XYZ file of C-alpha atoms in Angstrom:
404
model
C 1.465 -13.700 0.062
C 3.827 -11.323 1.822
C 6.981 -12.108 0.015
C 5.328 -11.193 -3.198
C 4.412 -7.895 -1.830
C 7.412 -7.195 -1.001
C 8.998 -8.394 -4.395
C 6.554 -6.015 -6.175
C 7.522 -3.211 -4.131
C 11.265 -3.616 -4.905
C 9.970 -3.716 -8.918
C 8.220 -0.761 -8.619
C 10.695 1.210 -6.903
C 13.375 0.021 -9.106
C 11.329 1.295 -12.284
C 10.684 4.866 -10.227
C 14.135 5.649 -9.887
C 14.859 4.231 -13.310
C 14.759 7.391 -15.024
C 16.397 9.255 -12.422
C 19.143 7.291 -12.240
C 19.840 6.610 -16.042
C 20.995 10.307 -16.476
C 23.547 10.307 -13.696
C 25.020 6.876 -14.659
C 25.281 8.112 -18.274
C 27.020 11.260 -16.887
C 29.630 8.954 -14.859
C 29.957 6.744 -18.081
C 30.959 9.767 -20.257
C 33.166 11.159 -17.455
C 34.890 8.086 -17.031
C 35.270 7.506 -20.507
C 37.109 11.129 -20.819
C 39.068 10.242 -17.916
C 40.708 6.888 -19.282
C 41.072 8.457 -22.762
C 43.261 11.375 -21.314
C 45.311 9.571 -18.821
C 46.069 6.635 -20.647
C 48.557 3.730 -18.864
C 50.936 5.415 -16.974
C 54.640 3.494 -16.671
C 57.221 4.602 -13.846
C 60.772 3.209 -12.761
C 60.519 -0.126 -10.361
C 61.157 0.857 -6.519
C 62.023 -1.974 -4.357
C 60.426 -1.949 -1.272
C 62.703 -0.518 1.339
C 63.311 -2.830 4.072
C 65.449 -1.904 7.778
C 68.320 -4.183 8.398
C 66.531 -6.433 10.769
C 63.663 -7.399 8.305
C 66.139 -8.257 5.554
C 68.137 -10.632 8.156
C 65.061 -11.739 9.317
C 63.940 -13.537 5.901
C 67.087 -15.666 5.797
C 67.058 -16.087 9.610
C 63.496 -17.965 8.972
C 64.751 -20.106 6.388
C 67.718 -21.024 7.777
C 65.535 -22.159 11.374
C 63.657 -24.330 8.989
C 66.397 -25.780 7.172
C 68.191 -26.474 10.790
C 65.079 -27.982 12.493
C 64.512 -24.956 14.692
C 68.624 -25.178 16.013
C 69.021 -21.157 16.674
C 73.061 -21.836 17.220
C 73.306 -23.601 13.761
C 71.288 -21.142 11.926
C 73.528 -18.260 13.414
C 76.776 -20.476 12.218
C 75.282 -20.562 8.868
C 74.373 -16.794 8.962
C 77.769 -16.012 9.800
C 79.124 -17.834 6.949
C 76.589 -16.374 4.540
C 77.905 -12.609 5.731
C 81.277 -13.429 5.408
C 80.935 -14.474 1.732
C 77.867 -12.015 0.771
C 78.686 -9.305 3.290
C 74.830 -9.192 4.971
C 75.771 -6.705 7.286
C 78.027 -3.720 7.983
C 79.544 -1.884 10.703
C 76.285 0.046 11.069
C 74.106 -3.142 11.926
C 76.113 -6.313 12.933
C 74.763 -9.752 13.127
C 75.166 -8.885 17.270
C 72.855 -6.207 16.735
C 70.574 -8.596 15.122
C 70.517 -10.850 17.454
C 69.856 -8.468 20.336
C 66.929 -7.272 18.301
C 65.797 -10.667 18.186
C 65.695 -11.079 22.053
C 64.082 -7.499 22.512
C 61.383 -8.294 19.922
C 60.819 -12.000 21.685
C 61.849 -14.323 18.548
C 64.605 -16.124 21.058
C 65.066 -16.799 24.339
C 67.659 -18.138 26.841
C 67.392 -21.061 28.468
C 69.089 -22.962 31.505
C 69.998 -26.850 30.829
C 69.932 -29.260 33.697
C 73.899 -29.223 33.530
C 73.436 -25.425 33.868
C 74.335 -24.147 30.511
C 72.995 -21.524 28.552
C 70.950 -22.329 25.631
C 69.175 -19.710 23.317
C 66.158 -21.454 21.637
C 63.469 -19.644 19.664
C 59.970 -18.928 21.100
C 56.757 -19.931 19.958
C 56.443 -16.133 17.921
C 59.337 -17.514 15.786
C 57.172 -20.660 15.009
C 54.545 -18.729 14.011
C 56.431 -16.185 11.804
C 58.261 -19.675 10.496
C 54.312 -21.005 9.258
C 53.627 -17.738 8.118
C 56.594 -17.701 5.939
C 56.253 -21.002 4.871
C 52.443 -19.885 3.681
C 53.344 -16.856 1.756
C 56.359 -18.859 -0.073
C 54.303 -21.704 -1.182
C 50.765 -20.724 -1.507
C 51.588 -16.635 -1.841
C 51.304 -17.083 -5.716
C 48.099 -18.505 -6.016
C 45.352 -17.149 -7.819
C 42.413 -16.212 -5.889
C 39.925 -19.072 -5.530
C 36.456 -18.976 -3.413
C 35.709 -16.674 -0.894
C 37.083 -18.653 2.450
C 34.617 -21.767 2.214
C 35.711 -24.883 0.075
C 33.289 -25.381 -2.473
C 31.502 -28.662 -3.943
C 29.377 -29.073 -6.758
C 26.487 -29.254 -5.378
C 24.198 -26.483 -5.040
C 23.125 -25.179 -1.744
C 23.940 -22.199 1.108
C 26.966 -20.325 -0.094
C 28.604 -17.100 -0.922
C 30.237 -17.920 -4.691
C 27.721 -18.094 -7.376
C 27.785 -20.596 -10.107
C 26.762 -18.224 -13.293
C 23.577 -20.770 -13.313
C 19.803 -20.218 -12.080
C 16.939 -22.419 -10.988
C 13.230 -22.162 -9.995
C 12.463 -20.538 -6.693
C 11.824 -22.785 -3.832
C 10.522 -22.436 -0.118
C 13.551 -21.469 2.343
C 15.405 -19.672 -0.397
C 16.721 -15.750 0.714
C 15.218 -12.742 -1.086
C 18.153 -11.618 -1.623
C 19.150 -14.396 -4.194
C 16.564 -13.596 -6.294
C 17.197 -12.342 -9.909
C 14.775 -9.437 -10.623
C 15.570 -9.414 -14.324
C 15.393 -12.986 -14.984
C 12.271 -12.983 -13.031
C 10.864 -10.503 -14.918
C 11.743 -11.481 -18.029
C 9.911 -14.687 -17.457
C 7.037 -13.048 -16.340
C 6.912 -11.069 -19.704
C 7.389 -14.189 -21.958
C 4.993 -16.461 -19.822
C 2.285 -13.796 -19.111
C 2.692 -11.175 -22.324
C 3.125 -7.395 -21.740
C -0.695 -6.036 -21.860
C -1.468 -8.349 -18.882
C 1.904 -8.060 -16.772
C 1.490 -10.827 -13.913
C 4.308 -12.176 -11.671
C 3.969 -15.475 -10.105
C 5.511 -17.659 -8.215
C 6.481 -19.694 -11.255
C 8.249 -16.782 -13.214
C 10.704 -16.340 -10.038
C 14.007 -17.893 -10.273
C 17.129 -17.662 -7.927
C 21.064 -17.427 -8.620
C 22.695 -20.575 -7.668
C 25.124 -20.942 -5.469
C 28.135 -23.508 -4.225
C 27.198 -25.690 -0.825
C 29.685 -24.630 1.541
C 31.258 -28.248 2.977
C 33.788 -28.966 5.716
C 36.777 -30.941 5.812
C 38.963 -33.317 8.089
C 42.358 -33.901 6.569
C 45.569 -35.857 8.029
C 48.673 -35.266 6.386
C 51.278 -38.049 6.320
C 55.096 -37.240 6.575
C 57.609 -39.997 5.666
C 60.728 -39.376 7.814
C 62.400 -42.425 7.185
C 66.069 -42.110 6.743
C 66.114 -42.125 2.830
C 64.549 -38.242 2.703
C 68.012 -36.805 3.359
C 69.814 -39.787 1.491
C 71.662 -39.300 -1.992
C 72.822 -35.681 -1.063
C 69.183 -34.169 -1.539
C 66.956 -32.686 1.262
C 63.733 -33.930 0.811
C 62.459 -33.517 4.438
C 62.673 -29.625 4.407
C 59.794 -29.140 1.459
C 58.124 -31.427 3.220
C 57.824 -29.429 6.306
C 57.324 -26.333 4.661
C 54.140 -27.776 3.131
C 53.107 -28.934 6.511
C 53.316 -25.656 8.267
C 52.106 -23.754 5.136
C 48.833 -26.259 4.959
C 48.594 -26.033 8.441
C 48.856 -22.101 8.572
C 46.315 -21.428 5.364
C 43.534 -23.986 7.308
C 43.665 -21.957 10.652
C 43.298 -18.375 8.459
C 41.295 -19.207 5.529
C 38.977 -22.516 6.758
C 38.621 -22.321 10.205
C 36.011 -25.168 10.622
C 38.407 -27.264 8.663
C 40.571 -29.513 10.815
C 44.122 -30.874 10.205
C 46.161 -33.463 12.048
C 49.709 -34.256 11.113
C 51.240 -37.536 11.928
C 55.003 -38.913 10.932
C 55.856 -42.245 10.142
C 58.883 -44.132 10.469
C 59.296 -47.683 12.041
C 55.801 -46.533 13.847
C 53.775 -43.434 13.644
C 52.608 -41.036 15.748
C 51.088 -37.618 15.876
C 52.826 -34.376 16.224
C 51.324 -30.687 16.657
C 51.769 -27.877 14.421
C 54.093 -26.103 16.784
C 56.883 -29.008 16.509
C 56.807 -28.926 12.637
C 60.072 -26.603 12.581
C 61.625 -29.239 14.734
C 60.856 -31.996 12.704
C 63.869 -34.331 11.648
C 64.595 -37.535 9.898
C 65.575 -40.465 11.983
C 67.408 -43.615 11.448
C 63.877 -45.475 10.388
C 62.624 -47.966 7.813
C 59.272 -46.839 6.253
C 55.918 -48.479 7.950
C 52.993 -46.896 5.195
C 50.559 -49.517 7.008
C 51.219 -47.809 10.711
C 50.770 -44.430 9.226
C 47.391 -45.068 7.547
C 46.164 -46.987 10.516
C 46.876 -44.229 12.614
C 45.325 -41.712 10.195
C 42.209 -43.642 9.670
C 41.902 -44.212 13.382
C 41.955 -40.342 13.398
C 39.715 -39.361 10.759
C 37.019 -42.317 12.109
C 36.564 -39.857 15.494
C 35.842 -36.718 12.980
C 32.115 -35.807 12.452
C 33.068 -34.048 9.139
C 31.494 -36.142 6.000
C 34.479 -35.148 4.055
C 37.817 -36.516 4.956
C 41.005 -36.887 3.162
C 44.269 -38.268 3.767
C 47.368 -36.531 2.163
C 50.813 -39.045 1.935
C 54.099 -37.563 1.402
C 56.936 -40.029 0.948
C 60.260 -40.747 -1.224
C 60.356 -44.563 -0.174
C 59.003 -47.820 -0.742
C 57.274 -49.220 2.295
C 60.050 -51.225 3.884
C 58.598 -52.005 7.239
C 55.709 -53.913 9.292
C 54.929 -54.187 13.284
C 53.945 -57.675 13.825
C 51.158 -58.818 16.470
C 54.009 -59.852 19.073
C 55.314 -56.381 18.778
C 58.422 -57.537 16.539
C 59.340 -55.348 13.262
C 59.525 -57.131 9.918
C 62.008 -55.219 7.635
C 62.873 -55.668 4.265
C 64.857 -53.084 2.376
C 65.730 -55.304 -0.775
C 62.755 -54.444 -3.423
C 59.465 -54.277 -2.983
C 58.629 -57.361 -0.327
C 54.989 -58.659 -1.277
C 54.126 -59.497 2.125
C 54.606 -55.603 2.966
C 52.986 -54.337 -0.085
C 50.052 -56.573 0.109
C 49.361 -54.967 3.296
C 49.504 -51.472 1.935
C 46.968 -52.315 -0.642
C 44.785 -53.913 1.913
C 44.543 -50.654 3.996
C 44.228 -48.700 1.026
C 41.231 -50.751 0.027
C 40.000 -50.467 3.438
C 40.469 -46.317 3.375
C 38.018 -46.949 0.323
C 35.145 -48.623 2.016
C 35.204 -45.711 4.986
C 35.128 -43.382 1.688
C 38.403 -41.759 2.566
C 40.778 -41.141 -0.331
C 44.184 -41.353 -0.346
C 46.141 -38.442 -2.188
C 50.151 -39.905 -2.472
C 52.663 -37.486 -3.555
C 55.511 -39.826 -4.548
C 58.773 -37.581 -4.416
C 61.150 -40.871 -5.677
C 61.206 -41.138 -9.620
C 61.924 -45.014 -9.583
C 59.524 -46.891 -12.321
C 59.162 -49.551 -10.217
C 57.866 -47.608 -7.004
C 55.605 -45.824 -9.256
C 54.122 -49.061 -10.183
C 53.630 -49.795 -6.694
C 52.042 -46.509 -5.807
C 49.497 -46.808 -9.142
C 48.214 -50.406 -7.826
C 48.121 -48.217 -4.306
C 46.109 -46.034 -5.728
C 44.103 -47.787 -7.699
C 42.760 -50.092 -4.403
C 41.624 -46.692 -2.815
C 40.340 -44.805 -5.998
C 42.464 -42.163 -5.085
C 44.953 -40.038 -6.614
C 48.730 -39.770 -6.994
C 51.302 -37.398 -8.072
C 54.658 -38.078 -9.550
C 56.457 -34.998 -8.898
C 59.694 -33.526 -7.513
C 60.209 -31.299 -4.550
C 59.425 -28.321 -6.960
C 55.760 -27.524 -6.861
C 54.836 -29.587 -4.351
C 52.843 -27.304 -2.010
C 50.977 -26.090 -5.145
C 49.715 -29.429 -6.247
C 48.738 -29.871 -2.383
C 46.613 -26.870 -2.760
C 45.060 -27.933 -5.631
C 44.297 -31.023 -4.701
C 43.192 -29.560 -1.112
C 40.630 -27.254 -2.563
C 39.262 -29.439 -5.172
C 38.205 -32.180 -2.983
C 35.347 -29.940 -2.287
C 34.019 -29.610 -5.892
C 32.900 -33.802 -5.655
C 29.471 -34.174 -5.722
C 27.887 -35.301 -2.052
C 25.392 -37.776 -2.483
């Protein structure tokens, strides 16, 4: 009974204040209209944001650190070459000044090797800056979507309104009540002469249910990721760094584990991403999937997902006796069948796999098609451009699935 008294009091207050507020609202509307007509649109000459010499060079430095896998000396050598060709510095601010300022700001440090020689390395502060830079590059141009929590198509407690209404139920917050719709229902159901507001008249604004997610990102580090004169590992690293920064800042309740796979599979920490390199490896997709599912089995979240970035066919398996079975000639049925079985097993565990296939070879796409069908997951056949945006959209959309 108390809840209906509170609602009626709110309605009475609204009606009492309506007449007084109406005149004020109309005045504000007229003033706004007059100001709009008087001001119109204003145009001005584009003024580029002023940056200090350090800020301009630091943007280039962060990009080079990513490409050189965290090698400071190599990054500086590249900067010297670029400076020589494009005149990045002048006599007022040289590369030596830039390096000194990096030290002063805590972006680099000196380390002593076991042989007694000194070496300059980047610090954790630089690693964070590189991840933030990847986030801005990949996700910075994305449109706003949600208020910081993933949404599903299932209605429930959440911040984002669906635009729909439903009947009031026990446990619903009073803040969610739609006064206008409730009053309209009362008038329709009971008439104007004998105005009565009952529980059946009350409606609330529906919202999306908040959900959490556990994600494993698999990155192929086989030798083919740098073959044919195309650097495919750097974009994959950027996506991993951006996704980790996104989850940390926007979805702190979610979890992200990153693993790499070549002949074997192993997890890496977020702070190690800038230093990630390919190796003389084959592609053991089964080992990567096995480790990913083992990680997700220990997570308590209901929503689980695997993202796999790869450009090559599966070409390696580890046999029970510890030996490796390798075959780089075409698609080996023995290896591919193991991949299909792992995909089907992930489906039984309700773990969808989204594959981002960088290569464009038709026979490899056929393999991914069958792999995706076994898991009932998704596959994107994409080049390096737009890879991060596609992962972001799929990461968001995974929350929109109805929970049962």
